[in-house]
PDB file of C-alpha atoms in Angstrom:
ATOM      1  CA  CYS A   1      39.088  -5.155  29.454  1.00  0.00           C
ATOM      2  CA  LEU A   2      35.879  -5.684  31.385  1.00  0.00           C
ATOM      3  CA  TRP A   3      34.805  -3.406  34.245  1.00  0.00           C
ATOM      4  CA  VAL A   4      31.911  -4.004  36.617  1.00  0.00           C
ATOM      5  CA  ARG A   5      30.300  -1.436  38.905  1.00  0.00           C
ATOM      6  CA  ASN A   6      27.468  -2.171  41.290  1.00  0.00           C
ATOM      7  CA  ASP A   7      25.939   0.621  43.346  1.00  0.00           C
ATOM      8  CA  HIS A   8      22.527   1.852  44.534  1.00  0.00           C
ATOM      9  CA  ARG A   9      21.520   2.672  40.916  1.00  0.00           C
ATOM     10  CA  GLY A  10      22.212  -0.855  39.669  1.00  0.00           C
ATOM     11  CA  LEU A  11      24.840  -2.989  37.992  1.00  0.00           C
ATOM     12  CA  VAL A  12      26.883  -1.611  35.078  1.00  0.00           C
ATOM     13  CA  ILE A  13      29.168  -3.781  32.957  1.00  0.00           C
ATOM     14  CA  THR A  14      31.578  -2.023  30.612  1.00  0.00           C
ATOM     15  CA  GLY A  15      33.705  -3.637  27.926  1.00  0.00           C
ATOM     16  CA  VAL A  16      36.637  -1.518  26.757  1.00  0.00           C
ATOM     17  CA  VAL A  17      38.463  -2.087  23.468  1.00  0.00           C
ATOM     18  CA  VAL A  18      41.194   0.539  22.940  1.00  0.00           C
ATOM     19  CA  ASP A  19      39.105   3.735  23.036  1.00  0.00           C
ATOM     20  CA  ASP A  20      35.656   2.194  22.559  1.00  0.00           C
ATOM     21  CA  PHE A  21      33.301   1.439  25.438  1.00  0.00           C
ATOM     22  CA  VAL A  22      30.381  -0.966  25.326  1.00  0.00           C
ATOM     23  CA  ILE A  23      28.048  -0.444  28.253  1.00  0.00           C
ATOM     24  CA  THR A  24      25.200  -2.537  29.565  1.00  0.00           C
ATOM     25  CA  GLY A  25      23.489  -2.611  32.908  1.00  0.00           C
ATOM     26  CA  SER A  26      20.649  -3.785  35.044  1.00  0.00           C
ATOM     27  CA  THR A  27      18.841  -0.438  34.862  1.00  0.00           C
ATOM     28  CA  ASP A  28      18.677   2.489  32.437  1.00  0.00           C
ATOM     29  CA  LYS A  29      19.351   4.792  35.411  1.00  0.00           C
ATOM     30  CA  ALA A  30      22.646   3.060  36.206  1.00  0.00           C
ATOM     31  CA  CYS A  31      23.787   3.154  32.550  1.00  0.00           C
ATOM     32  CA  LYS A  32      22.828   6.822  32.106  1.00  0.00           C
ATOM     33  CA  ALA A  33      24.651   7.816  35.305  1.00  0.00           C
ATOM     34  CA  PHE A  34      27.759   5.972  34.145  1.00  0.00           C
ATOM     35  CA  VAL A  35      27.675   7.578  30.679  1.00  0.00           C
ATOM     36  CA  ASP A  36      27.151  11.025  32.241  1.00  0.00           C
ATOM     37  CA  GLU A  37      30.179  10.479  34.509  1.00  0.00           C
ATOM     38  CA  LEU A  38      32.346   9.423  31.568  1.00  0.00           C
ATOM     39  CA  MET A  39      31.268  12.420  29.490  1.00  0.00           C
ATOM     40  CA  SER A  40      31.935  14.853  32.348  1.00  0.00           C
ATOM     41  CA  ALA A  41      35.451  13.447  32.869  1.00  0.00           C
ATOM     42  CA  TRP A  42      36.525  13.028  29.221  1.00  0.00           C
ATOM     43  CA  ASP A  43      35.727  14.331  25.789  1.00  0.00           C
ATOM     44  CA  CYS A  44      33.429  11.468  24.710  1.00  0.00           C
ATOM     45  CA  THR A  45      30.812  10.848  22.089  1.00  0.00           C
ATOM     46  CA  PHE A  46      27.838   8.678  22.955  1.00  0.00           C
ATOM     47  CA  LEU A  47      26.815   6.758  19.835  1.00  0.00           C
ATOM     48  CA  GLY A  48      23.672   5.119  21.192  1.00  0.00           C
ATOM     49  CA  ASP A  49      22.842   1.450  20.897  1.00  0.00           C
ATOM     50  CA  LEU A  50      25.679  -0.877  19.982  1.00  0.00           C
ATOM     51  CA  GLU A  51      25.826  -1.817  16.323  1.00  0.00           C
ATOM     52  CA  TRP A  52      29.460  -2.638  15.429  1.00  0.00           C
ATOM     53  CA  CYS A  53      32.301  -3.530  17.773  1.00  0.00           C
ATOM     54  CA  ILE A  54      35.519  -5.417  16.948  1.00  0.00           C
ATOM     55  CA  ASN A  55      34.087  -6.770  13.673  1.00  0.00           C
ATOM     56  CA  LEU A  56      30.947  -8.031  15.371  1.00  0.00           C
ATOM     57  CA  LEU A  57      27.590  -6.790  14.091  1.00  0.00           C
ATOM     58  CA  THR A  58      24.979  -6.746  16.828  1.00  0.00           C
ATOM     59  CA  LYS A  59      21.255  -6.464  16.261  1.00  0.00           C
ATOM     60  CA  ARG A  60      18.789  -5.976  19.064  1.00  0.00           C
ATOM     61  CA  ASN A  61      15.048  -6.516  19.012  1.00  0.00           C
ATOM     62  CA  ARG A  62      13.876  -4.911  22.242  1.00  0.00           C
ATOM     63  CA  LYS A  63      10.244  -5.892  21.654  1.00  0.00           C
ATOM     64  CA  GLU A  64      11.103  -9.604  21.521  1.00  0.00           C
ATOM     65  CA  ASP A  65      14.044  -9.236  23.935  1.00  0.00           C
ATOM     66  CA  ILE A  66      16.482 -10.779  21.429  1.00  0.00           C
ATOM     67  CA  MET A  67      20.055  -9.824  20.572  1.00  0.00           C
ATOM     68  CA  THR A  68      22.099 -11.427  17.793  1.00  0.00           C
ATOM     69  CA  ILE A  69      25.797 -11.229  16.974  1.00  0.00           C
ATOM     70  CA  ASP A  70      26.958 -11.726  13.396  1.00  0.00           C
ATOM     71  CA  GLN A  71      30.327 -11.935  11.634  1.00  0.00           C
ATOM     72  CA  ALA A  72      29.094 -12.519   8.065  1.00  0.00           C
ATOM     73  CA  GLU A  73      30.633  -9.290   6.747  1.00  0.00           C
ATOM     74  CA  TYR A  74      33.951 -10.093   8.452  1.00  0.00           C
ATOM     75  CA  ILE A  75      33.925 -13.585   6.914  1.00  0.00           C
ATOM     76  CA  ASP A  76      33.156 -12.123   3.473  1.00  0.00           C
ATOM     77  CA  ASP A  77      36.133  -9.789   3.937  1.00  0.00           C
ATOM     78  CA  ILE A  78      38.393 -12.787   4.691  1.00  0.00           C
ATOM     79  CA  VAL A  79      37.156 -14.578   1.573  1.00  0.00           C
ATOM     80  CA  HIS A  80      37.979 -11.552  -0.602  1.00  0.00           C
ATOM     81  CA  ARG A  81      41.282 -10.726   1.131  1.00  0.00           C
ATOM     82  CA  PHE A  82      42.646 -14.216   0.497  1.00  0.00           C
ATOM     83  CA  SER A  83      41.295 -14.417  -3.082  1.00  0.00           C
ATOM     84  CA  MET A  84      38.790 -17.167  -2.335  1.00  0.00           C
ATOM     85  CA  SER A  85      35.764 -15.465  -3.928  1.00  0.00           C
ATOM     86  CA  ASP A  86      35.608 -18.102  -6.661  1.00  0.00           C
ATOM     87  CA  ALA A  87      35.811 -21.034  -4.225  1.00  0.00           C
ATOM     88  CA  ALA A  88      32.852 -23.396  -4.197  1.00  0.00           C
ATOM     89  CA  PRO A  89      30.744 -23.103  -1.034  1.00  0.00           C
ATOM     90  CA  ILE A  90      30.425 -26.158   1.201  1.00  0.00           C
ATOM     91  CA  TYR A  91      27.918 -27.022   3.876  1.00  0.00           C
ATOM     92  CA  THR A  92      30.300 -28.411   6.451  1.00  0.00           C
ATOM     93  CA  PRO A  93      33.301 -26.601   7.962  1.00  0.00           C
ATOM     94  CA  ALA A  94      35.745 -29.337   6.922  1.00  0.00           C
ATOM     95  CA  ASP A  95      35.864 -32.513   4.887  1.00  0.00           C
ATOM     96  CA  PRO A  96      35.590 -35.307   7.486  1.00  0.00           C
ATOM     97  CA  ASN A  97      37.719 -37.564   5.257  1.00  0.00           C
ATOM     98  CA  VAL A  98      40.727 -35.222   5.251  1.00  0.00           C
ATOM     99  CA  ARG A  99      43.162 -35.427   8.150  1.00  0.00           C
ATOM    100  CA  LEU A 100      46.020 -32.929   8.338  1.00  0.00           C
ATOM    101  CA  SER A 101      49.352 -34.598   9.029  1.00  0.00           C
ATOM    102  CA  GLN A 102      53.102 -34.057   9.121  1.00  0.00           C
ATOM    103  CA  SER A 103      53.336 -35.607   5.641  1.00  0.00           C
ATOM    104  CA  MET A 104      51.563 -32.523   4.222  1.00  0.00           C
ATOM    105  CA  VAL A 105      54.268 -30.175   5.512  1.00  0.00           C
ATOM    106  CA  PRO A 106      56.741 -28.871   2.901  1.00  0.00           C
ATOM    107  CA  ALA A 107      59.613 -31.360   2.956  1.00  0.00           C
ATOM    108  CA  ASN A 108      62.288 -29.603   0.910  1.00  0.00           C
ATOM    109  CA  ASP A 109      63.549 -26.112   0.065  1.00  0.00           C
ATOM    110  CA  GLU A 110      61.556 -25.867  -3.164  1.00  0.00           C
ATOM    111  CA  GLN A 111      58.277 -26.746  -1.408  1.00  0.00           C
ATOM    112  CA  ARG A 112      59.092 -24.282   1.394  1.00  0.00           C
ATOM    113  CA  ARG A 113      59.766 -21.529  -1.170  1.00  0.00           C
ATOM    114  CA  LYS A 114      56.355 -22.165  -2.756  1.00  0.00           C
ATOM    115  CA  MET A 115      54.691 -21.980   0.669  1.00  0.00           C
ATOM    116  CA  GLN A 116      56.285 -18.559   1.289  1.00  0.00           C
ATOM    117  CA  ASN A 117      53.874 -17.153  -1.303  1.00  0.00           C
ATOM    118  CA  ILE A 118      50.840 -18.638   0.439  1.00  0.00           C
ATOM    119  CA  PRO A 119      49.548 -16.497   3.341  1.00  0.00           C
ATOM    120  CA  TYR A 120      48.694 -19.540   5.465  1.00  0.00           C
ATOM    121  CA  ALA A 121      49.347 -18.034   8.916  1.00  0.00           C
ATOM    122  CA  PRO A 122      47.504 -14.727   8.236  1.00  0.00           C
ATOM    123  CA  ALA A 123      44.535 -16.653   6.816  1.00  0.00           C
ATOM    124  CA  VAL A 124      44.415 -18.994   9.812  1.00  0.00           C
ATOM    125  CA  GLY A 125      44.692 -16.019  12.176  1.00  0.00           C
ATOM    126  CA  SER A 126      41.796 -14.282  10.438  1.00  0.00           C
ATOM    127  CA  VAL A 127      39.600 -17.370  10.476  1.00  0.00           C
ATOM    128  CA  LEU A 128      40.460 -18.067  14.126  1.00  0.00           C
ATOM    129  CA  TYR A 129      38.526 -14.944  15.130  1.00  0.00           C
ATOM    130  CA  THR A 130      35.311 -16.319  13.562  1.00  0.00           C
ATOM    131  CA  ARG A 131      35.043 -18.925  16.313  1.00  0.00           C
ATOM    132  CA  LEU A 132      33.237 -16.262  18.370  1.00  0.00           C
ATOM    133  CA  THR A 133      30.060 -16.686  16.334  1.00  0.00           C
ATOM    134  CA  ARG A 134      30.672 -19.840  14.307  1.00  0.00           C
ATOM    135  CA  ILE A 135      30.889 -22.541  16.938  1.00  0.00           C
ATOM    136  CA  ASP A 136      30.162 -25.084  14.188  1.00  0.00           C
ATOM    137  CA  CYS A 137      33.599 -24.285  12.711  1.00  0.00           C
ATOM    138  CA  LEU A 138      35.540 -24.558  15.969  1.00  0.00           C
ATOM    139  CA  ALA A 139      36.785 -28.145  15.490  1.00  0.00           C
ATOM    140  CA  ALA A 140      37.988 -27.468  11.940  1.00  0.00           C
ATOM    141  CA  ILE A 141      39.684 -24.229  13.001  1.00  0.00           C
ATOM    142  CA  SER A 142      41.375 -26.032  15.918  1.00  0.00           C
ATOM    143  CA  ASP A 143      42.742 -28.698  13.555  1.00  0.00           C
ATOM    144  CA  VAL A 144      44.179 -26.091  11.197  1.00  0.00           C
ATOM    145  CA  VAL A 145      45.749 -24.157  14.097  1.00  0.00           C
ATOM    146  CA  ARG A 146      47.386 -27.345  15.425  1.00  0.00           C
ATOM    147  CA  PHE A 147      48.672 -28.084  11.910  1.00  0.00           C
ATOM    148  CA  MET A 148      50.441 -24.712  11.859  1.00  0.00           C
ATOM    149  CA  TRP A 149      52.962 -26.030  14.397  1.00  0.00           C
ATOM    150  CA  PHE A 150      54.260 -28.385  11.690  1.00  0.00           C
ATOM    151  CA  MET A 151      54.836 -25.517   9.222  1.00  0.00           C
TER     152      MET A 151
END
Protein backbone atom coordinates (compact mmCIF):
# COMPACT_ATOMS: atom_id res chain seq x y z
CA CYS A 1 0.00 0.00 0.00
CA LEU A 2 1.24 3.50 -0.71
CA TRP A 3 0.19 6.51 1.37
CA VAL A 4 0.91 10.15 0.57
CA ARG A 5 0.63 13.08 2.96
CA ASN A 6 1.30 16.68 2.02
CA ASP A 7 1.10 19.40 4.65
CA HIS A 8 2.93 22.57 5.74
CA ARG A 9 6.00 20.49 6.75
CA GLY A 10 6.34 18.88 3.32
CA LEU A 11 5.44 15.78 1.34
CA VAL A 12 5.71 12.33 2.94
CA ILE A 13 5.35 9.11 0.95
CA THR A 14 4.96 5.88 2.89
CA GLY A 15 5.08 2.36 1.49
CA VAL A 16 3.53 -0.28 3.74
CA VAL A 17 4.24 -4.01 3.40
CA VAL A 18 2.43 -6.00 6.12
CA ASP A 19 3.90 -4.40 9.25
CA ASP A 20 6.89 -2.65 7.67
CA PHE A 21 6.87 1.02 6.69
CA VAL A 22 9.24 2.65 4.24
CA ILE A 23 9.15 6.42 4.53
CA THR A 24 10.55 9.12 2.30
CA GLY A 25 9.72 12.77 1.99
CA SER A 26 10.57 16.16 0.63
CA THR A 27 12.00 17.37 3.95
CA ASP A 28 13.61 15.79 7.01
CA LYS A 29 11.15 17.78 9.14
CA ALA A 30 8.14 16.18 7.44
CA CYS A 31 9.60 12.65 7.78
CA LYS A 32 10.54 13.14 11.44
CA ALA A 33 7.08 14.49 12.28
CA PHE A 34 5.47 11.50 10.58
CA VAL A 35 7.72 9.00 12.39
CA ASP A 36 7.05 10.73 15.72
CA GLU A 37 3.28 10.50 15.11
CA LEU A 38 3.52 6.80 14.28
CA MET A 39 5.61 6.08 17.37
CA SER A 40 3.22 7.98 19.64
CA ALA A 41 0.21 6.05 18.28
CA TRP A 42 1.73 2.54 18.10
CA ASP A 43 4.51 0.50 19.59
CA CYS A 44 7.03 0.97 16.75
CA THR A 45 10.73 0.60 16.23
CA PHE A 46 12.51 3.04 13.95
CA LEU A 47 15.33 1.19 12.19
CA GLY A 48 16.91 4.14 10.41
CA ASP A 49 17.82 4.22 6.75
CA LEU A 50 16.27 1.57 4.54
CA GLU A 51 18.52 -1.38 3.82
CA TRP A 52 16.31 -4.44 3.14
CA CYS A 53 12.65 -4.52 2.17
CA ILE A 54 10.75 -7.32 0.41
CA ASN A 55 13.97 -8.99 -0.78
CA LEU A 56 15.32 -5.76 -2.21
CA LEU A 57 18.70 -4.52 -0.97
CA THR A 58 18.95 -0.75 -1.14
CA LYS A 59 22.17 1.21 -0.91
CA ARG A 60 22.26 4.97 -0.64
CA ASN A 61 25.18 7.29 -1.26
CA ARG A 62 23.98 10.61 0.12
CA LYS A 63 27.17 12.42 -0.90
CA GLU A 64 26.67 11.55 -4.58
CA ASP A 65 22.86 11.54 -4.29
CA ILE A 66 22.62 7.97 -5.63
CA MET A 67 20.41 5.08 -4.55
CA THR A 68 20.65 1.55 -5.94
CA ILE A 69 18.32 -1.43 -5.61
CA ASP A 70 19.73 -4.94 -5.87
CA GLN A 71 18.27 -8.46 -5.90
CA ALA A 72 21.52 -10.44 -6.29
CA GLU A 73 21.11 -12.24 -2.96
CA TYR A 74 17.48 -13.11 -3.79
CA ILE A 75 18.56 -14.48 -7.19
CA ASP A 76 21.32 -16.54 -5.54
CA ASP A 77 18.69 -17.95 -3.17
CA ILE A 78 16.53 -18.99 -6.16
CA VAL A 79 19.52 -20.70 -7.79
CA HIS A 80 20.21 -22.71 -4.62
CA ARG A 81 16.55 -23.44 -3.83
CA PHE A 82 15.98 -25.01 -7.24
CA SER A 83 19.31 -26.90 -7.26
CA MET A 84 20.81 -24.89 -10.10
CA SER A 85 24.12 -24.08 -8.38
CA ASP A 86 26.05 -26.23 -10.85
CA ALA A 87 24.39 -24.67 -13.92
CA ALA A 88 26.70 -22.89 -16.34
CA PRO A 89 26.29 -19.10 -16.28
CA ILE A 90 25.17 -17.37 -19.47
CA TYR A 91 25.41 -13.77 -20.54
CA THR A 92 21.96 -13.40 -22.03
CA PRO A 93 18.65 -14.05 -20.25
CA ALA A 94 17.49 -16.57 -22.87
CA ASP A 95 18.77 -18.40 -25.91
CA PRO A 96 17.38 -16.40 -28.86
CA ASN A 97 17.22 -19.60 -30.93
CA VAL A 98 14.86 -21.39 -28.53
CA ARG A 99 11.14 -20.74 -28.86
CA LEU A 100 8.77 -22.27 -26.31
CA SER A 101 5.80 -23.97 -27.95
CA GLN A 102 2.85 -26.27 -27.33
CA SER A 103 4.93 -29.18 -28.67
CA MET A 104 7.13 -28.95 -25.54
CA VAL A 105 4.18 -29.55 -23.22
CA PRO A 106 3.92 -33.05 -21.71
CA ALA A 107 1.73 -35.00 -24.13
CA ASN A 108 0.95 -38.17 -22.20
CA ASP A 109 0.44 -39.42 -18.64
CA GLU A 110 4.04 -40.60 -18.24
CA GLN A 111 5.45 -37.21 -19.30
CA ARG A 112 2.98 -35.44 -16.98
CA ARG A 113 4.04 -37.67 -14.07
CA LYS A 114 7.69 -36.74 -14.68
CA MET A 115 6.78 -33.04 -14.74
CA GLN A 116 5.08 -33.38 -11.33
CA ASN A 117 8.56 -33.75 -9.82
CA ILE A 118 9.81 -30.56 -11.48
CA PRO A 119 8.90 -27.38 -9.54
CA TYR A 120 8.27 -25.39 -12.72
CA ALA A 121 5.52 -23.07 -11.41
CA PRO A 122 7.31 -22.22 -8.11
CA ALA A 123 10.54 -21.52 -10.01
CA VAL A 124 8.76 -19.29 -12.53
CA GLY A 125 6.97 -17.47 -9.69
CA SER A 126 10.27 -16.85 -7.92
CA VAL A 127 12.00 -15.60 -11.05
CA LEU A 128 9.02 -13.40 -11.94
CA TYR A 129 9.80 -11.20 -8.93
CA THR A 130 13.30 -10.43 -10.28
CA ARG A 131 11.81 -8.31 -13.05
CA LEU A 132 11.82 -5.42 -10.55
CA THR A 133 15.57 -4.97 -10.92
CA ARG A 134 16.47 -7.10 -13.94
CA ILE A 135 14.68 -5.39 -16.79
CA ASP A 136 17.05 -7.18 -19.18
CA CYS A 137 15.33 -10.46 -18.21
CA LEU A 138 11.76 -9.22 -18.64
CA ALA A 139 11.19 -10.60 -22.16
CA ALA A 140 12.52 -14.05 -21.25
CA ILE A 141 10.47 -14.13 -18.04
CA SER A 142 7.34 -13.08 -19.98
CA ASP A 143 7.86 -15.93 -22.47
CA VAL A 144 8.21 -18.50 -19.70
CA VAL A 145 5.11 -17.16 -17.91
CA ARG A 146 3.07 -17.38 -21.13
CA PHE A 147 4.34 -20.94 -21.63
CA MET A 148 2.95 -21.91 -18.22
CA TRP A 149 -0.59 -21.66 -19.64
CA PHE A 150 0.20 -24.70 -21.80
CA MET A 151 1.27 -26.79 -18.78
